Tab-separated table of C-alpha atoms and ligand atoms in Angstrom:
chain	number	residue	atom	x	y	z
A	1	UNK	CA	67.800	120.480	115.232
A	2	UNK	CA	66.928	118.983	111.932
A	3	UNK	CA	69.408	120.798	108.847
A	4	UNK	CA	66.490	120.198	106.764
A	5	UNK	CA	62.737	120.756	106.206
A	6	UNK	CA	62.257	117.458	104.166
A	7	UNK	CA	63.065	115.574	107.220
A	8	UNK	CA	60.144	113.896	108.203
A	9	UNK	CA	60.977	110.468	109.025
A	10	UNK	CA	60.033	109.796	112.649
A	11	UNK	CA	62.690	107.695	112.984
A	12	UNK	CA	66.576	108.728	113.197
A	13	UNK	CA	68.723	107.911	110.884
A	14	UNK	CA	72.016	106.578	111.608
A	15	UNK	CA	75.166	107.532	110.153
A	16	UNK	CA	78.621	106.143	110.274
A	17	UNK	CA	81.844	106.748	109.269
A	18	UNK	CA	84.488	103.465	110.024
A	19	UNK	CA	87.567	104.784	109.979
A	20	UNK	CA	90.996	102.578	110.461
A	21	UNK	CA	91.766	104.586	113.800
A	22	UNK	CA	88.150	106.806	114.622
A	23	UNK	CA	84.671	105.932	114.197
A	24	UNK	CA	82.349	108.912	113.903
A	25	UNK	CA	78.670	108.270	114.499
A	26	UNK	CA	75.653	109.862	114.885
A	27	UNK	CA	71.944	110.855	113.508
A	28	UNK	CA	71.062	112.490	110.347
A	29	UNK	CA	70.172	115.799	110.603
A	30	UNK	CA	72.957	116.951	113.433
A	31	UNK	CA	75.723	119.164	112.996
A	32	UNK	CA	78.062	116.573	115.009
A	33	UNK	CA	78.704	113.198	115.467
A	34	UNK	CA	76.940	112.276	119.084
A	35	UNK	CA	80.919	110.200	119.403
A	36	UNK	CA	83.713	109.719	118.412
A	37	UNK	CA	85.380	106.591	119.141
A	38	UNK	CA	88.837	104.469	118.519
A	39	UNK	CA	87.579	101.575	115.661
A	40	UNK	CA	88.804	99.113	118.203
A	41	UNK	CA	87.419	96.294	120.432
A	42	UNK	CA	88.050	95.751	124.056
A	43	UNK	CA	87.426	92.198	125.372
A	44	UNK	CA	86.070	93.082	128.810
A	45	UNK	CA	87.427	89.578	130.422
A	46	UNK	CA	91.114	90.221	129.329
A	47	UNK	CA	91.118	93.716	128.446
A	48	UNK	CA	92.939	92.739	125.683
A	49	UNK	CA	92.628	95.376	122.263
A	50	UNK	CA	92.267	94.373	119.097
A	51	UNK	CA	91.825	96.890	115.889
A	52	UNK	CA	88.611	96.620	114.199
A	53	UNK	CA	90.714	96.816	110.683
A	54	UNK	CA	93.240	93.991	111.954
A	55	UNK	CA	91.312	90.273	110.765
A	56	UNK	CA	92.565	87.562	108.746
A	57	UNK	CA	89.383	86.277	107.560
A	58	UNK	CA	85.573	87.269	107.048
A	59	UNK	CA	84.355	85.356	109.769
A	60	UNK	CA	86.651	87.321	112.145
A	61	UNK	CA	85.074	90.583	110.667
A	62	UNK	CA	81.650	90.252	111.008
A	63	UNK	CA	82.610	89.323	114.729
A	64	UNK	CA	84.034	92.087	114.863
A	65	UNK	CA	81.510	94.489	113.332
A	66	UNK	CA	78.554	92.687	115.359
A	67	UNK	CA	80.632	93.231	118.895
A	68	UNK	CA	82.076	96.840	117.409
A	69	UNK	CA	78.817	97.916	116.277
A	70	UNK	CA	76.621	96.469	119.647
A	71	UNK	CA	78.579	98.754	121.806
A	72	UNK	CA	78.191	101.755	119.228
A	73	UNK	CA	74.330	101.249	118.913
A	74	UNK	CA	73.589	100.391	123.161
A	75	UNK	CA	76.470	102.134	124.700
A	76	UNK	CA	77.112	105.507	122.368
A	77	UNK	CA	73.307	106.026	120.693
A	78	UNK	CA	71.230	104.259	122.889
A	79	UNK	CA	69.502	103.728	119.666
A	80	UNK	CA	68.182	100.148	118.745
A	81	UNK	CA	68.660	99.982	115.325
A	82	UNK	CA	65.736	97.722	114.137
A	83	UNK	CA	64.667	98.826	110.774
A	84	UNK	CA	66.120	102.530	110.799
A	85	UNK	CA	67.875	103.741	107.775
A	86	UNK	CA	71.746	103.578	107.644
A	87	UNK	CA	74.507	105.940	105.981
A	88	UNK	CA	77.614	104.778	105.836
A	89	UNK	CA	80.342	106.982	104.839
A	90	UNK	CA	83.206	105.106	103.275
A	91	UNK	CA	86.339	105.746	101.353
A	92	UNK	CA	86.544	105.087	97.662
A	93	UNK	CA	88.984	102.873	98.467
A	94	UNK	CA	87.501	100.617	101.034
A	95	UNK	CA	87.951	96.553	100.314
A	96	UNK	CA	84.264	94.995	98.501
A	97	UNK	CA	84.776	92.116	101.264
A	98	UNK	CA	84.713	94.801	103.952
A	99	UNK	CA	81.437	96.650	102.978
A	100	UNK	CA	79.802	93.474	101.871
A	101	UNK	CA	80.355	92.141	105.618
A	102	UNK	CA	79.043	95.318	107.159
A	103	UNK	CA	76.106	94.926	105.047
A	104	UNK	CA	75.899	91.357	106.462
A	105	UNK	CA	75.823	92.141	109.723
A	106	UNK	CA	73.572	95.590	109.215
A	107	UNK	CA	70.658	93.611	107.993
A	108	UNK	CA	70.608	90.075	108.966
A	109	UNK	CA	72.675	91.078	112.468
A	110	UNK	CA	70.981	94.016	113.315
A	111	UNK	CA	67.781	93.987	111.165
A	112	UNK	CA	68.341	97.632	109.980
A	113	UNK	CA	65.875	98.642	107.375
A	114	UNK	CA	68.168	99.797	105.020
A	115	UNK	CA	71.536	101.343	103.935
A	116	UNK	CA	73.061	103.482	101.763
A	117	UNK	CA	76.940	103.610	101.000
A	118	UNK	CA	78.351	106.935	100.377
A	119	UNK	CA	81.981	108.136	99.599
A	120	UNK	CA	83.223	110.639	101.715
A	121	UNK	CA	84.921	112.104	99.359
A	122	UNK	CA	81.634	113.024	98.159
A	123	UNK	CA	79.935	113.714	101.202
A	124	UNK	CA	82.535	116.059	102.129
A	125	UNK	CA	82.068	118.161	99.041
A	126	UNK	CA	78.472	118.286	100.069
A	127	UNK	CA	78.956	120.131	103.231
A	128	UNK	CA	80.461	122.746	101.074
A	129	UNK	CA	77.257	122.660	98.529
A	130	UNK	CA	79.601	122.066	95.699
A	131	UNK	CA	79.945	119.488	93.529
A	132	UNK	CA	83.525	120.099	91.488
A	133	UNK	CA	86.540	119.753	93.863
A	134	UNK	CA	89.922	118.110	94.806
A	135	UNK	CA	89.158	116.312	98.177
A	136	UNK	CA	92.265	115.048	99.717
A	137	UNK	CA	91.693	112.948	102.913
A	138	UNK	CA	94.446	112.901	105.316
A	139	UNK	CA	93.645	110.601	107.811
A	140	UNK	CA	95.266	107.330	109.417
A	141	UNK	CA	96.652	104.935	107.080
A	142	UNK	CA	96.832	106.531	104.181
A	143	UNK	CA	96.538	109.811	102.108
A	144	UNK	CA	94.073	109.737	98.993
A	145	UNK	CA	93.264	112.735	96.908
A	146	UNK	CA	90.039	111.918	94.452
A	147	UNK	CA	89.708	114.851	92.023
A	148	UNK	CA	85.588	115.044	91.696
A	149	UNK	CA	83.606	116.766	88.806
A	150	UNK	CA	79.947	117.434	88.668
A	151	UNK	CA	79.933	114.756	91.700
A	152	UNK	CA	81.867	112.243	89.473
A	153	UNK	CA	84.822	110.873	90.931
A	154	UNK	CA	87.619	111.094	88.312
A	155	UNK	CA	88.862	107.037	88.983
A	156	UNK	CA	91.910	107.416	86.972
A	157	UNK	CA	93.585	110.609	88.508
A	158	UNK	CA	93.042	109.287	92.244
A	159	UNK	CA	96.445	109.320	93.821
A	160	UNK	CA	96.893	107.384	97.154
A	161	UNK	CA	100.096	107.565	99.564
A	162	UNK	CA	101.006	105.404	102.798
A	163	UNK	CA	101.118	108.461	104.906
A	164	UNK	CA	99.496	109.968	107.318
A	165	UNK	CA	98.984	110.095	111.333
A	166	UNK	CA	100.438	106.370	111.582
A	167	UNK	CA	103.705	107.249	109.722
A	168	UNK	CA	104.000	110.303	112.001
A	169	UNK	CA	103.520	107.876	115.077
A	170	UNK	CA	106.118	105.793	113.502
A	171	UNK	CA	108.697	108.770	112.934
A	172	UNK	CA	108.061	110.245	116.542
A	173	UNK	CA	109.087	106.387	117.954
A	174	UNK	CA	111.959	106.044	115.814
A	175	UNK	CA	113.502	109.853	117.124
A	176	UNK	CA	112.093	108.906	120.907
A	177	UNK	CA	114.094	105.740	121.175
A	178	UNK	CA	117.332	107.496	119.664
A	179	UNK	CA	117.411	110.689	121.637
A	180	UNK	CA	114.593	110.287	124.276
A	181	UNK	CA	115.011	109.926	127.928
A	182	UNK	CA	112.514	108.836	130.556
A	183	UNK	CA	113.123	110.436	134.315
A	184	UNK	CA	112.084	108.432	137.247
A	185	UNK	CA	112.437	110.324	140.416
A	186	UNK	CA	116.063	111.576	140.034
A	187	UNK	CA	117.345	108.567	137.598
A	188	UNK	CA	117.177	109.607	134.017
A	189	UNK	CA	117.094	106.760	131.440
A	190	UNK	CA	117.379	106.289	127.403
A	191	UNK	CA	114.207	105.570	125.898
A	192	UNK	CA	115.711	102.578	124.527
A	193	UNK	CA	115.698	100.955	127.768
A	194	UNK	CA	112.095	101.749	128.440
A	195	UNK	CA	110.661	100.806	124.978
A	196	UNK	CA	107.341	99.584	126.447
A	197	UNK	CA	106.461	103.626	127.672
A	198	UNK	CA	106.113	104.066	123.822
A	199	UNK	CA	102.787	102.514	123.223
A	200	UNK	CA	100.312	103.567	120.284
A	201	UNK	CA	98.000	105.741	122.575
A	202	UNK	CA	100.960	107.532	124.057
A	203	UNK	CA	102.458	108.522	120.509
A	204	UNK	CA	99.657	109.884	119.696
A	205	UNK	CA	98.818	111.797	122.373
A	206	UNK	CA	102.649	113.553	122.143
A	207	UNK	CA	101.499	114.032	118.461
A	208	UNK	CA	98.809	115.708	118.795
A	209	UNK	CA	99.676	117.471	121.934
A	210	UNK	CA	103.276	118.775	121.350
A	211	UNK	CA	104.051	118.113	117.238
A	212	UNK	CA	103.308	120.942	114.687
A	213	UNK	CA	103.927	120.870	111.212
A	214	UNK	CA	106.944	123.569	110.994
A	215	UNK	CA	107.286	126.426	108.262
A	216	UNK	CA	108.968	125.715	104.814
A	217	UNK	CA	112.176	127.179	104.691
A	218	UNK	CA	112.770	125.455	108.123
A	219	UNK	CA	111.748	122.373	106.688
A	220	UNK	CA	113.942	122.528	103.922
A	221	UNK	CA	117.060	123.173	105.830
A	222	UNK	CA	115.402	120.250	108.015
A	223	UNK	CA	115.256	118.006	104.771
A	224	UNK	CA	118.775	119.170	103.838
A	225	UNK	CA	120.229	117.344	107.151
A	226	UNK	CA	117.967	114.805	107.329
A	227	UNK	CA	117.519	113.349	103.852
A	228	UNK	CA	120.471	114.500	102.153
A	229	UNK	CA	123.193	114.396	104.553
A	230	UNK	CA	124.000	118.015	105.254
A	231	UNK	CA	126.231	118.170	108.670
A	232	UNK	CA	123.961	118.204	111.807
A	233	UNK	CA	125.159	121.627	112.324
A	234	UNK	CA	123.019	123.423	110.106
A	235	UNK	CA	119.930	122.153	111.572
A	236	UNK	CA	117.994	125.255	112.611
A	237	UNK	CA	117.405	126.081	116.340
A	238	UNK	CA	114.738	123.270	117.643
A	239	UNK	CA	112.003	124.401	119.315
A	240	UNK	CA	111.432	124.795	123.784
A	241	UNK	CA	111.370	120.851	124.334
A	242	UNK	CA	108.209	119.658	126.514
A	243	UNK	CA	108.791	117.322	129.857
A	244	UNK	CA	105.567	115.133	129.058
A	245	UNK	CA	103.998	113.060	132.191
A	246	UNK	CA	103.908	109.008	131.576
A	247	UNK	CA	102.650	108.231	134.531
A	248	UNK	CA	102.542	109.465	138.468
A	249	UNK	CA	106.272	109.111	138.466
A	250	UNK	CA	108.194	109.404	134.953
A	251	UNK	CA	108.253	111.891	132.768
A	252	UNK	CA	109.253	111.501	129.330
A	253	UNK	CA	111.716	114.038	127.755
A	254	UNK	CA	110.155	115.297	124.426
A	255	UNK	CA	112.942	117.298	122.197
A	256	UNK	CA	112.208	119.729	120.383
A	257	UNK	CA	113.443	117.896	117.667
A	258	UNK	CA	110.401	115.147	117.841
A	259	UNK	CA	107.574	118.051	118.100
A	260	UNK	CA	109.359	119.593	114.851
A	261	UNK	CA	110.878	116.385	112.638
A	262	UNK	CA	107.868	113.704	112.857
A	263	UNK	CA	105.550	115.534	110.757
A	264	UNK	CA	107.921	116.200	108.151
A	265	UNK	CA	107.636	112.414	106.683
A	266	UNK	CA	104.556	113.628	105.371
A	267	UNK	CA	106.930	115.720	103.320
A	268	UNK	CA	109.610	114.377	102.391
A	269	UNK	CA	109.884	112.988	98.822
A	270	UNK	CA	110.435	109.450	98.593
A	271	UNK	CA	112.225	107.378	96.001
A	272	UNK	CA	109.635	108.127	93.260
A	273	UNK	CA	109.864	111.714	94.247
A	274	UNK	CA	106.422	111.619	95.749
A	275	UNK	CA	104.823	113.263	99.164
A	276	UNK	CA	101.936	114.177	100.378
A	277	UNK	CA	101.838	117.325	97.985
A	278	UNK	CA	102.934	116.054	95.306
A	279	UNK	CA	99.517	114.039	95.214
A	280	UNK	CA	97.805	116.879	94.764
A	281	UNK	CA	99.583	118.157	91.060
A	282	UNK	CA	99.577	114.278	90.209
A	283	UNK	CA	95.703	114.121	90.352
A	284	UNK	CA	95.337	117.377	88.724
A	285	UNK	CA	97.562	116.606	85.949
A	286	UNK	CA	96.026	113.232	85.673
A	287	UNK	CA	92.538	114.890	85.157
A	288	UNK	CA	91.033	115.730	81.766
A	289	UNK	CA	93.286	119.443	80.755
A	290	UNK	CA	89.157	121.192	81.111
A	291	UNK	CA	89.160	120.763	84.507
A	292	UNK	CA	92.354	120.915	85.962
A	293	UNK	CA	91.853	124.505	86.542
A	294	UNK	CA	88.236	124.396	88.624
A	295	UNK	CA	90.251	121.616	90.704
A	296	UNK	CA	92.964	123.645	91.758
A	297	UNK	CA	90.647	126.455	92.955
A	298	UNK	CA	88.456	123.975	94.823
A	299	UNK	CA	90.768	121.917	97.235
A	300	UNK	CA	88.916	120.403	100.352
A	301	UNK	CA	91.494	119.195	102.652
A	302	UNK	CA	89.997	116.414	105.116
A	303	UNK	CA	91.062	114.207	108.082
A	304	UNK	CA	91.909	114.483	111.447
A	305	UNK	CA	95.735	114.376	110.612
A	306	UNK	CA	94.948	117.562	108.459
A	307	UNK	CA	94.787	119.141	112.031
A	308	UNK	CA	97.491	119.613	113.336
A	309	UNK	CA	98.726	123.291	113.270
A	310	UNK	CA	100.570	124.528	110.569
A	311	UNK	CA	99.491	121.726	108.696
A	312	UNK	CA	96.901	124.163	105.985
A	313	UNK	CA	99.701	126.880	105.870
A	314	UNK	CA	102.195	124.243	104.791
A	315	UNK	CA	100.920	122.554	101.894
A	316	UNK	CA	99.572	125.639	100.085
A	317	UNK	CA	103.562	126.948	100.328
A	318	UNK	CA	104.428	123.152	98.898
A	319	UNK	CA	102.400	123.622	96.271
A	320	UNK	CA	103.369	127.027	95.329
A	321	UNK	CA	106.801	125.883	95.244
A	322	UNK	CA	105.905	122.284	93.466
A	323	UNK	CA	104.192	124.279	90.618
A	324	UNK	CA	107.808	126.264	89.557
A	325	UNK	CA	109.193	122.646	88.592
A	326	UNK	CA	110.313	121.289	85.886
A	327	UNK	CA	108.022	118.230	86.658
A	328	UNK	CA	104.862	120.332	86.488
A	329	UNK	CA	105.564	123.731	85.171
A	330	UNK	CA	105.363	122.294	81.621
A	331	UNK	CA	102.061	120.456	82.258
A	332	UNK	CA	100.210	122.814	84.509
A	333	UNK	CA	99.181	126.514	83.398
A	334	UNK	CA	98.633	127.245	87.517
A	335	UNK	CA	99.135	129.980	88.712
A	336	UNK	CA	97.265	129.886	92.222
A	337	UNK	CA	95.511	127.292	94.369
A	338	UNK	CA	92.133	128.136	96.430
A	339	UNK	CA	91.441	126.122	99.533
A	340	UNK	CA	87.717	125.786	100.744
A	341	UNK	CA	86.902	125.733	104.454
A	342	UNK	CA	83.991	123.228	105.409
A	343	UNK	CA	81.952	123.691	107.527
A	344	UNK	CA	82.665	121.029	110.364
A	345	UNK	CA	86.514	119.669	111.640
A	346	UNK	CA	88.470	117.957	109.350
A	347	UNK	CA	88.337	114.532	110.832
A	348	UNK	CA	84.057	114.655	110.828
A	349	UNK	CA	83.676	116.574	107.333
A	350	UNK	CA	82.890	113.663	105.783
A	351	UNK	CA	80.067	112.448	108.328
A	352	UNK	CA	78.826	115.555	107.897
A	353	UNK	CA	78.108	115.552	104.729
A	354	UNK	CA	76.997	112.043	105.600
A	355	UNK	CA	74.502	113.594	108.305
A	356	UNK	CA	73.100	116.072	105.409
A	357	UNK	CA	72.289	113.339	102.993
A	358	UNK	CA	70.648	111.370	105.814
A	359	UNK	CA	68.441	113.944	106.031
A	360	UNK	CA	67.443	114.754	102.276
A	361	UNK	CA	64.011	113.003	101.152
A	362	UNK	CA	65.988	111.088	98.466
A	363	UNK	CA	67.945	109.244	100.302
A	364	UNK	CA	65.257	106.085	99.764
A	365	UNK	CA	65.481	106.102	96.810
A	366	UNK	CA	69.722	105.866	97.419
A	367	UNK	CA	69.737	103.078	99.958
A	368	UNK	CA	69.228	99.329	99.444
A	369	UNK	CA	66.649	97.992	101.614
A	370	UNK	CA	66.789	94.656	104.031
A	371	UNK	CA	64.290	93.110	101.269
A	372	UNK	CA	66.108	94.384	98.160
A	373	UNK	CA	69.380	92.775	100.010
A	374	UNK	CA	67.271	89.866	100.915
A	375	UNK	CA	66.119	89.052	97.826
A	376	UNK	CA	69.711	89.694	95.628
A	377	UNK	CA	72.183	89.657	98.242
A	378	UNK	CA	73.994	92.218	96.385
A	379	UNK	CA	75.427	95.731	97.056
A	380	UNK	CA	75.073	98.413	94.394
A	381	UNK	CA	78.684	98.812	93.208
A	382	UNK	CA	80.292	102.275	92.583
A	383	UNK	CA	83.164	100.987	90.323
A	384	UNK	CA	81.046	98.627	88.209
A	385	UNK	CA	78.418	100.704	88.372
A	386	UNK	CA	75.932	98.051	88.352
A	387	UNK	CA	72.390	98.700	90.207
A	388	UNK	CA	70.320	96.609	92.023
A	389	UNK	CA	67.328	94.912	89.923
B	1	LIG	N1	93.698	117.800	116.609
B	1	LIG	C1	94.461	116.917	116.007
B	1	LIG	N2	95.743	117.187	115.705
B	1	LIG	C2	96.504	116.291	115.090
B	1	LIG	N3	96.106	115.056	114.736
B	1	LIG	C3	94.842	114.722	115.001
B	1	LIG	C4	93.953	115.617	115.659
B	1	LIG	N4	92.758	114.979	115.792
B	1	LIG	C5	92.912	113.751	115.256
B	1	LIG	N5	94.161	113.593	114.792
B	1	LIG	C6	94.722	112.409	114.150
B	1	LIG	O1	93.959	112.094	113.016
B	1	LIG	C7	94.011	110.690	112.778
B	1	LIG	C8	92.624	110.177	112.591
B	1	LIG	O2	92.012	110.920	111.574
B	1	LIG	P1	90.658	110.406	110.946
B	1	LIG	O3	89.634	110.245	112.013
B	1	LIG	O4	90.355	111.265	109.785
B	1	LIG	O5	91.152	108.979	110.449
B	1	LIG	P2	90.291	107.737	110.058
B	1	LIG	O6	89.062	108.184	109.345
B	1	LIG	O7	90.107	106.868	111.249
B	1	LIG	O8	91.333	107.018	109.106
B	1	LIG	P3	91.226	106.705	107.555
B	1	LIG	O9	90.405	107.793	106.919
B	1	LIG	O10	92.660	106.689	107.112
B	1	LIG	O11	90.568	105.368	107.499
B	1	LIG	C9	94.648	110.054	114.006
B	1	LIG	O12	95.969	109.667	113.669
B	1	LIG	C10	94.645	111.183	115.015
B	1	LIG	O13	95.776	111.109	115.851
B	2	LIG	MG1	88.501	108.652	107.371
């Protein structure tokens, strides 16, 4: 069903969001994304994967894209995408040479008629029909929070961390291959032995199957042992630990320990005192002192990693206890943080938002068309703010 009345294009229009580890897409004007898929290629000879994200030159993009974004049109959408319009949802942050070759292969690949670029930090605020708001995206690679004002993106106060569901891959290996054990029939063997059962798919799947993020003042007796060297001893009691099924006939042992620990790299302060949390006081105390308070009372927390339970809970008790030090108590007049709740998961928000722009009558007016490109051969750039003649 159409969101809007304005929608009268006969014609779908397609909307994308290229993740590093999902790709969301779907048609404008739909609540969800019609799939969901890994932003990875699978060469049908070999079956060999490679990651869309993973090139070493330009060339090996756009071979990429054309071969990612075949399958996605023919195999997912059954959509030929011969002059239809395009949203693509993409992260402030994304590389020029990346969006410049998706726009190659859009228009002179594909022929699409024409597409618009829109940051999903943005497009997540418009699910929520607001404008003003701190929207921290928490997905694969990396955590960014990008304080927005009257749909401005506040540049200098964005605050970016390496963190997010990859780290948490990387913590559960590192704990699996110390204390893990794999059981064959009745022969029970270290992880350590059996590193190849560790692969990226199976990580995950024990993430997002058995982790949790775990309450605060369990974490910090957790951070105590783990980060500062307190005697194991103090640890509190880990949680039931899960047998979890590699295949027909091993099962992998998964502690407690992993389902409780790997999430808290997210939390833990590194050498420049920084986590995932503390990204959210550095943007607002980076922002102009006039908004600082509408921020903090409009946080939109995004991406998939932002799903796992306890994850919400956590970071509002992080913050409350963030905001009583010295650090920030004599920069910040906060008393209280307000979360909003979009309307969609977190890992689609942003699409969705995507999906509600595709469907406004302005977006025209928004896009650059295959002539426009054509003629210029340039993208309208957010950060130099430089239009299109
Ligand atoms: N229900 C869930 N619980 C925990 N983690 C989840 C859940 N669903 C997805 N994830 C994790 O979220 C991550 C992907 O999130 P998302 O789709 O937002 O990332 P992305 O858009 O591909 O990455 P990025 O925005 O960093 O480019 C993966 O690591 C995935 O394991
Ligand atoms: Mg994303």
């Amino acid at each position: 069903m159409p969101l809007y009345e304005g929608y009268t294009s006969d014609k779908h229009v397609i909307i994308f969001d290229i993740g590093t580890a999902y790709t969301k897409c779907g048609v404008a004007g739909e609540m969800c994304p019609r799939c969901i898929v890994p932003s990875q290629l699978k060469d049908e000879k070999t079956g060999k994967v490679r990651k869309l994200w993973e090139y070493n030159t330009e060339d090996e993009l756009f071979e990429n894209l054309k071969d990612f974004l075949f399958h996605l049109y023919f195999r997912h959408l059954l959509i030929n995408p011969k002059d239809r319009r395009m949203v693509v949802c993409e992260s402030l942050l994304c590389p020029a040479s990346f969006r410049e070759t998706l726009a190659r292969v859009l228009f002179k690949h594909f022929e699409v008629g024409s597409v618009m670029f829109a940051p999903c930090q943005l497009t997540a605020l418009l699910t929520l029909g607001t404008s003003t708001g701190l929207v921290m995206d928490v997905g694969y690679n990396e955590t960014l929070v990008v304080p927005v004002y009257e749909g401005i993106p506040v540049l200098k106060a964005i605050q970016s961390l390496p963190v997010a569901g990859k780290a948490i891959h990387e913590r559960a290996k590192q704990i699996l291959l110390t204390e893990g054990k794999v059981k064959t029939g009745s022969i029970e063997k270290p992880v350590s032995e059996q590193r190849d059962c560790l692969t990226e798919d199976v990580l995950e799947d024990i993430k997002v199957r058995c982790c949790f993020t775990t309450k605060f003042d369990r974490a910090k007796k957790i951070h105590r042992v783990t980060m500062f060297g307190e005697n194991e001893s103090n640890l509190p009691t880990p949680p039931p630990s899960v047998q979890y099924p590699l295949d027909g006939n091993s099962m992998l042992h998964v502690d407690g320990k992993v389902r409780e620990h790997a999430c808290e790299v997210m939390f833990e302060q590194d050498n420049e005192q920084q986590s995932i949390a503390t990204l959210i006081l550095d943007a607002i105390v980076q922002s102009p002192i006039d908004m600082r308070k509408e921020l903090s009372r409009n946080i939109v927390i995004i991406g998939g990693t932002s799903m796992l339970p306890g994850f919400l809970h956590r970071i509002q008790l992080e913050l409350q206890s963030l905001i009583q030090e010295p650090r920030y108590v004599n920069f910040l007049a906060i008393k209280k943080f307000r979360f909003h709740q979009p309307p969609a998961k977190a890992n689609y928000t942003a699409w969705l938002g995507g999906s509600m722009f595709g469907a406004l009558d302005t977006l025209a007016s928004k896009s650059v068309s295959r002539d426009q490109y054509k003629e210029t051969g340039q993208l309208s750039d957010w950060c130099t703010l430089s239009q299109l003649k």
